[in-house]
Tab-separated table of C-alpha atoms in Angstrom:
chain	number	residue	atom	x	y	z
A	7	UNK	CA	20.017	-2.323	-32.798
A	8	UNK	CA	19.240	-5.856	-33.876
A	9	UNK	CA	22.790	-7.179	-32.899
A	10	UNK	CA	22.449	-5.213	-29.130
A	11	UNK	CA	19.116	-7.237	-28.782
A	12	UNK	CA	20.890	-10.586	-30.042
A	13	UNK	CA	23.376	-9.849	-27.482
A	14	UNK	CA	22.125	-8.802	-24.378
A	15	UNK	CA	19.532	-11.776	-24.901
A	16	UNK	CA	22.451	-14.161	-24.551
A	17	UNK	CA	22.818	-12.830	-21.216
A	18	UNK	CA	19.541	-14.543	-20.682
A	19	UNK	CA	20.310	-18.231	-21.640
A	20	UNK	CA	23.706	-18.568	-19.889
A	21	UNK	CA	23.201	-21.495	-18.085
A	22	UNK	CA	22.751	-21.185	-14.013
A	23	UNK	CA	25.871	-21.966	-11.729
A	24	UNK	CA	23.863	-23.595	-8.560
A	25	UNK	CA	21.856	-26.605	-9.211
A	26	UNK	CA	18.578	-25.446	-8.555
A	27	UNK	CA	14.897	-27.159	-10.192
A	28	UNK	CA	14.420	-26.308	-13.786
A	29	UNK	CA	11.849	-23.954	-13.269
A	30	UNK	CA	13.619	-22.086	-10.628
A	31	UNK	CA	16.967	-21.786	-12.198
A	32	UNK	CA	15.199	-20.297	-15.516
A	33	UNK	CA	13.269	-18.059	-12.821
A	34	UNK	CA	16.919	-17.002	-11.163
A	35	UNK	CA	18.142	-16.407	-15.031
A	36	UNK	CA	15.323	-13.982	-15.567
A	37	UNK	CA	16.294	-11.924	-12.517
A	38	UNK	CA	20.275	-11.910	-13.532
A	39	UNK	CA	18.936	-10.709	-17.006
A	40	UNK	CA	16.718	-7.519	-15.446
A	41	UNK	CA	19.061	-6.554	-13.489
A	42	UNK	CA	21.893	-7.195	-15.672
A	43	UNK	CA	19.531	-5.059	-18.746
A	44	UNK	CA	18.514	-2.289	-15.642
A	45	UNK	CA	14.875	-3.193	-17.010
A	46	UNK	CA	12.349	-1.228	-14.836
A	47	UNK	CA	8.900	-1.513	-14.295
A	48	UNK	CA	7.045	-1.653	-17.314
A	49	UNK	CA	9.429	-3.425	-19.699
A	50	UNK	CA	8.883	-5.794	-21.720
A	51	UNK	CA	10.432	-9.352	-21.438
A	52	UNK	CA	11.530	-11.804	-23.996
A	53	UNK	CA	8.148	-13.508	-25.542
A	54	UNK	CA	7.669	-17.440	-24.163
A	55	UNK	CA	8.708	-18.333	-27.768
A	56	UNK	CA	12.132	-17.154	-27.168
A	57	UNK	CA	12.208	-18.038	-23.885
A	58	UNK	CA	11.502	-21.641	-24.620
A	59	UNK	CA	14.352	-21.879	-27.427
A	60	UNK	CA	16.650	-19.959	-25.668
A	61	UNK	CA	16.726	-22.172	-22.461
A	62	UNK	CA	15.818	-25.196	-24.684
A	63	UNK	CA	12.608	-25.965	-21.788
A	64	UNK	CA	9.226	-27.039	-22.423
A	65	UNK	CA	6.398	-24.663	-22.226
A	66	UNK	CA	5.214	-26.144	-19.094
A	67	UNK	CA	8.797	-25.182	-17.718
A	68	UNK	CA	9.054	-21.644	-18.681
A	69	UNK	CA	5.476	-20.851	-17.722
A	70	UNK	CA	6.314	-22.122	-14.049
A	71	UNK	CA	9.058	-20.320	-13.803
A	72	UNK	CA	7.292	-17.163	-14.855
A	73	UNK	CA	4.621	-18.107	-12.127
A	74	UNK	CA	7.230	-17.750	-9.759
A	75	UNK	CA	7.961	-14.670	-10.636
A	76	UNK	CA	4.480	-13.829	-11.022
A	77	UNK	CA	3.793	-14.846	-7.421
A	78	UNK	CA	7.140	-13.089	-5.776
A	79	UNK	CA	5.344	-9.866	-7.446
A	80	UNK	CA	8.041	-9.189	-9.680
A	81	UNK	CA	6.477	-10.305	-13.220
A	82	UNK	CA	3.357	-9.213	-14.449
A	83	UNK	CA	1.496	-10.453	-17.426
A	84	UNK	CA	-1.029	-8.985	-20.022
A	85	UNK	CA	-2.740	-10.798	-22.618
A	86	UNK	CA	-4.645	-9.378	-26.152
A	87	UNK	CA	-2.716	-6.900	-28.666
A	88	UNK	CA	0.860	-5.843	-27.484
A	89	UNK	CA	0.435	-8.316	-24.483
A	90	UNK	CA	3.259	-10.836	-23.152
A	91	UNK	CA	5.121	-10.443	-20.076
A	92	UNK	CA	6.395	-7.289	-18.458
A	93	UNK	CA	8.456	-6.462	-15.101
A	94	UNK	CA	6.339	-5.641	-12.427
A	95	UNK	CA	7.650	-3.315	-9.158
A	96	UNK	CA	7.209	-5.586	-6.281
A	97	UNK	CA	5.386	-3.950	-2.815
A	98	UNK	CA	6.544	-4.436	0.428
A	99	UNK	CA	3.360	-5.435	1.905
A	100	UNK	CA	3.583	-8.089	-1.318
A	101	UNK	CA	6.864	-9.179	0.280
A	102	UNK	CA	5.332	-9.327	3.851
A	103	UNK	CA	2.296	-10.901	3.208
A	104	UNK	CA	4.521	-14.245	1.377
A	105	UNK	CA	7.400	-14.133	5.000
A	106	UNK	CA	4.165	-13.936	6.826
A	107	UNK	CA	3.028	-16.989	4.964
A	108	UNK	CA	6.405	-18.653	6.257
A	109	UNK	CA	5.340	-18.636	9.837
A	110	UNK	CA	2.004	-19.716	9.235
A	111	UNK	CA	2.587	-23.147	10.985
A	112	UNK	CA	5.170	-22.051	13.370
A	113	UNK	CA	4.141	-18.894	15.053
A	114	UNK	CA	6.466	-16.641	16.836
A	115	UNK	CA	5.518	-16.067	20.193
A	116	UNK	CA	4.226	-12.537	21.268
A	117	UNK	CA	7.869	-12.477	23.041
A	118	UNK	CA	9.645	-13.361	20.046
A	119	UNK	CA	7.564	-10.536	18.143
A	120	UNK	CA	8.635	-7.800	21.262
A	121	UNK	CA	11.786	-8.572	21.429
A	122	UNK	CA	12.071	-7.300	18.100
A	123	UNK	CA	9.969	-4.260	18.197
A	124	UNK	CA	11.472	-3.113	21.203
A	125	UNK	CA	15.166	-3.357	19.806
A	126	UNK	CA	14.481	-1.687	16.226
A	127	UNK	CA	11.309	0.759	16.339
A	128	UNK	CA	13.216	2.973	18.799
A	129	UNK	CA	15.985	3.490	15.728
A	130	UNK	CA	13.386	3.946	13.140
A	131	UNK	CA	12.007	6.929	16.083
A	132	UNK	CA	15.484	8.186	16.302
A	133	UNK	CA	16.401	8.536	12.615
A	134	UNK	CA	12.999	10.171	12.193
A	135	UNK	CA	13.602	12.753	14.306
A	136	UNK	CA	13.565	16.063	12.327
A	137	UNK	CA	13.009	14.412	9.074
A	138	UNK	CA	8.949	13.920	9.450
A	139	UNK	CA	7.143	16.235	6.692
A	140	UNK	CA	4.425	18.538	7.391
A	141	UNK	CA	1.994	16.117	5.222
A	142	UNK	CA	3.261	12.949	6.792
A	143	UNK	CA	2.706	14.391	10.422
A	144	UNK	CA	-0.600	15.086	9.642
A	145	UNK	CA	-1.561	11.677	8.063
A	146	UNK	CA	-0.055	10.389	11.673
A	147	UNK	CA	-2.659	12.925	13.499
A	148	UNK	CA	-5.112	11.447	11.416
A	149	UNK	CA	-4.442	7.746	12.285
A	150	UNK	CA	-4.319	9.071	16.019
A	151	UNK	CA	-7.873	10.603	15.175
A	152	UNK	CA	-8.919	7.004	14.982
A	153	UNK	CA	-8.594	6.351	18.789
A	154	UNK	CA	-8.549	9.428	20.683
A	155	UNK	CA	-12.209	8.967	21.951
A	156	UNK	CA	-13.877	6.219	23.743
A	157	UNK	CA	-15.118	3.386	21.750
A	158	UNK	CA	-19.071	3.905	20.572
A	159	UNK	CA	-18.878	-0.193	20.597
A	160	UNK	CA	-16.819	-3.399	19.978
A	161	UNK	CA	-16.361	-3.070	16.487
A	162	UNK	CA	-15.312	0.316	16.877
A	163	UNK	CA	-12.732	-0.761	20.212
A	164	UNK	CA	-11.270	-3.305	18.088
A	165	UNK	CA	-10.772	-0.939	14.959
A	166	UNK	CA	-8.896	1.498	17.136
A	167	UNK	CA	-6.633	-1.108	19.106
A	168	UNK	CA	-5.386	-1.912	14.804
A	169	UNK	CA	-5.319	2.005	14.189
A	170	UNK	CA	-2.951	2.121	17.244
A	171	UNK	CA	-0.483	-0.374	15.101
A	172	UNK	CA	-1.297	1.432	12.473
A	173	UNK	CA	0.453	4.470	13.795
A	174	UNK	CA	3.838	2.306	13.865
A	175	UNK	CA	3.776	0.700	10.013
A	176	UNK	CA	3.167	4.257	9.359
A	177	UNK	CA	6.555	5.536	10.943
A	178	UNK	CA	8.189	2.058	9.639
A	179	UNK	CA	6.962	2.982	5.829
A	180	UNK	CA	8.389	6.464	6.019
A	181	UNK	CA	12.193	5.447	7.825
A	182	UNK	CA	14.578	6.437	6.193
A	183	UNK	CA	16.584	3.196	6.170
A	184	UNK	CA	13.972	0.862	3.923
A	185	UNK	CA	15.442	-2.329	5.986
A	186	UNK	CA	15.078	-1.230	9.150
A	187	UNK	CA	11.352	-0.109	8.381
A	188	UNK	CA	10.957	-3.310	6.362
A	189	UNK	CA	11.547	-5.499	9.318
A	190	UNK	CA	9.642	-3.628	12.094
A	191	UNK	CA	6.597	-3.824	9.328
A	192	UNK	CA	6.643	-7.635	9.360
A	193	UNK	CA	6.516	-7.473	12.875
A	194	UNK	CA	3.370	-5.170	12.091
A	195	UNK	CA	1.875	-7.773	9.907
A	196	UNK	CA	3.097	-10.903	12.283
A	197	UNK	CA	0.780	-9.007	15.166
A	198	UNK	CA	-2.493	-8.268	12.930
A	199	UNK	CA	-2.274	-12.312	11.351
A	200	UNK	CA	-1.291	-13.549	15.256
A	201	UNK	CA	-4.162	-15.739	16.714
A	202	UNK	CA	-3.123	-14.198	20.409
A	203	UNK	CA	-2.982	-10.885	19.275
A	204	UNK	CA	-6.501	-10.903	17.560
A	205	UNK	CA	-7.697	-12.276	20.587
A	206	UNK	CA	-6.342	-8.908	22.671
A	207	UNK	CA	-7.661	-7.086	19.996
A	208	UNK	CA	-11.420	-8.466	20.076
A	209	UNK	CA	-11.012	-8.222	24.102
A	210	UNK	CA	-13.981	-6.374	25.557
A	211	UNK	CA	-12.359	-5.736	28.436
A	212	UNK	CA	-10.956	-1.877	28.807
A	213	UNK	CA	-7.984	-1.007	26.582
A	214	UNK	CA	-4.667	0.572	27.188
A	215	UNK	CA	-6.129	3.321	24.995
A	216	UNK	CA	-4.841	6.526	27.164
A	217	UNK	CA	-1.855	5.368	28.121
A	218	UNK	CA	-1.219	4.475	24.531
A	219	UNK	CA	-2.396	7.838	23.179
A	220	UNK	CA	0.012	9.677	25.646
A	221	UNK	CA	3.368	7.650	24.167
A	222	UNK	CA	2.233	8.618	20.992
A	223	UNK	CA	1.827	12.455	21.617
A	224	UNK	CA	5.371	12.729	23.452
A	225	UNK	CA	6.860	10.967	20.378
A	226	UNK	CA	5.269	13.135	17.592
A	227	UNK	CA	6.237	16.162	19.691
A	228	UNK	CA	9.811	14.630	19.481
A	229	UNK	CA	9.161	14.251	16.130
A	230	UNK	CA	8.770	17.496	14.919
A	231	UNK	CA	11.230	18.897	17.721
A	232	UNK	CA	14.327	16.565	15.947
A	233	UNK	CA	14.835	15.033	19.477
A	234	UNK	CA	16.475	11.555	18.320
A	235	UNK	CA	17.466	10.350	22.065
A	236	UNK	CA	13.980	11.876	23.349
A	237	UNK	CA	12.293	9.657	20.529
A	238	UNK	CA	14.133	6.686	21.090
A	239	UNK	CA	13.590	7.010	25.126
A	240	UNK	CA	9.504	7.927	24.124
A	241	UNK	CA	9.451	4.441	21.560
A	242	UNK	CA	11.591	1.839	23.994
A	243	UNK	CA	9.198	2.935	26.918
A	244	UNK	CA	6.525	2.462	24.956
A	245	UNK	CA	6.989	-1.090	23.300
A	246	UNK	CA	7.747	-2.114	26.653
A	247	UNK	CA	4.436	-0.724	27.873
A	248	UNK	CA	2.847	-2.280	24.907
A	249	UNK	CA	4.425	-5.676	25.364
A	250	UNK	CA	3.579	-5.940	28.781
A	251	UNK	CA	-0.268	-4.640	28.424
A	252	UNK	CA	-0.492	-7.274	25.951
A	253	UNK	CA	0.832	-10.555	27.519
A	254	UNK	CA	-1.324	-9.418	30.887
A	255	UNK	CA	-4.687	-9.511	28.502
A	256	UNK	CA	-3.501	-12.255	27.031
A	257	UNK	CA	-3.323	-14.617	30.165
A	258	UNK	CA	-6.597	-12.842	31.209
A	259	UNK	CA	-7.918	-14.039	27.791
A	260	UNK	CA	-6.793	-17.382	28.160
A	261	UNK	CA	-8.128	-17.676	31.568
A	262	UNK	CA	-11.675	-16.758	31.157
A	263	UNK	CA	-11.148	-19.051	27.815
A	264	UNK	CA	-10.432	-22.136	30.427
A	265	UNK	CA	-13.480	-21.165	32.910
C-alpha cells in the first residue's frame, strides 16, 4: 500500500511541460494529479510538507498555488485534528461569479448579451421538451408565483422583473447538456451584475410583466406537452420580445437621466 502511495505521488512532482509562474505550474500539477488519482470531493491531498519537498518550492510557493486552487473553488482547506487540504467540488455559480469578474471593466453590451440568449435558450427549451419532472415544473410555477400579480410597490416590481430571469437560470440549471445551460447562465449572471440592466430593473415605469407571463405559460405548456419546435418557436419569440422591451426602457432611462 505504501509503495502505491510512493508511486502515484510521483505523478505529482513530474515537472510541468508549459512554462507557466511557479505557483501556477505547481497549481496545474495538482490538477493532473486529481484527475490522474480520480480523487473526488472529499479527499485528502498530499500535506504542504510533501508538497514542498516534492516540487522542491518554498512554502510561500506552494501555499499560493493552493490559493489558486482555493479561489477557482476546487481546493478546500481545514485546519485542527485530521485537517490539511482536501478537494473541493467546484459550483457553477462559483465558476460564473469569477468569468463575470472578467468583464468587470469591459462590459458586454445588452446586444452582445441578446445575441446570445436568443441563439442558445431556444435549444436549452427544445431539449427540455418532455424531459421536465413533475417537481421541477412545479418549482418553475413557483418562481412564476413571484410575478403573476401586480406589484404592491417598487421593491416588490423590481424583485419580480429578477424572478422573471429567474425562471430562465432555472431551465438553464436543469438542461440536459451542462454547457449549453452553463453558458446561457452567465448570460443570467452578466444581466443581474449589468449597470443598464439594473437600471431597467429599478425602472418605475410599467413593466412588460403580462406579456412576459404569457411567453412563459405557452412554454411550460410545451414543456410538459414534449413540443421541442413549439418550445423553441415560444423561447426565440420571447428573447426577442425581451431584448427589445429592454433596450426601449433603456433609452427611456437614459433620457429622463439627461433631462
Amino acid at each position: 500500500m505504501k509503495k502505491e502511495q510512493q508511486k502515484s505521488d510521483k505523478r505529482l512532482f513530474v515537472p510541468a511541460v508549459r512554462t507557466k509562474r511557479r505557483p501556477e505550474a505547481i497549481a496545474a500539477r495538482i490538477k493532473d494529479y486529481i484527475r490522474a488519482e480520480r480523487l473526488g470531493p472529499g479527499d485528502r491531498l498530499p500535506q504542504e510538507r510533501d508538497l514542498i519537498d516534492g516540487f522542491k518550492a518554498a512554502k510561500g510557493t506552494v501555499r499560493e498555488a493552493m490559493k489558486a486552487l482555493e479561489t477557482q473553488g476546487l481546493v478546500f482547506t481545514r485546519s485542527g485534528p485530521g485537517g490539511g487540504a482536501f478537494v473541493d467540488q467546484p459550483s457553477a455559480q462559483h465558476a460564473m461569479e469569477l468569468l463575470s469578474t472578467h468583464f468587470f471593466f469591459d462590459q458586454p453590451s445588452i446586444a452582445d448579451i441578446y445575441s446570445i440568449r436568443k441563439s442558445l435558450e431556444p435549444e436549452i427549451a427544445a431539449a427540455l421538451a418532455g424531459k421536465v419532472t413533475a417537481e421541477q415544473l412545479s418549482s418553475l410555477e413557483d418562481t412564476i408565483r413571484i410575478y403573476d400579480h401586480p406589484p404592491s410597490d417598487l421593491d416588490e416590481q423590481y424583485r419580480q422583473r429578477v424572478a422573471e430571469l429567474d425562471f430562465h437560470s432555472m431551465l438553464a440549471q436543469i438542461c440536459p447538456n451542462p454547457l449549453l445551460g452553463f453558458i446561457c447562465g452567465l448570460m443570467h449572471n452578466l444581466l443581474r451584475e449589468h449597470p443598464d440592466a439594473r437600471a431597467v430593473y429599478a425602472d418605475t415605469s410599467p413593466s412588460s410583466r403580462e406579456e412576459g407571463l404569457s411567453f412563459q405559460y405557452r412554454l411550460m405548456a410545451a414543456l410538459k406537452d414534449g413540443r421541442a419546435e413549439d418550445a423553441r418557436r415560444i423561447s426565440s419569440e420571447h428573447m426577442k420580445f425581451a431584448e427589445a422591451f429592454m433596450q426601449r426602457r433603456l433609452l427611456a432611462v437614459r433620457s429622463e437621466s439627461a433631462a
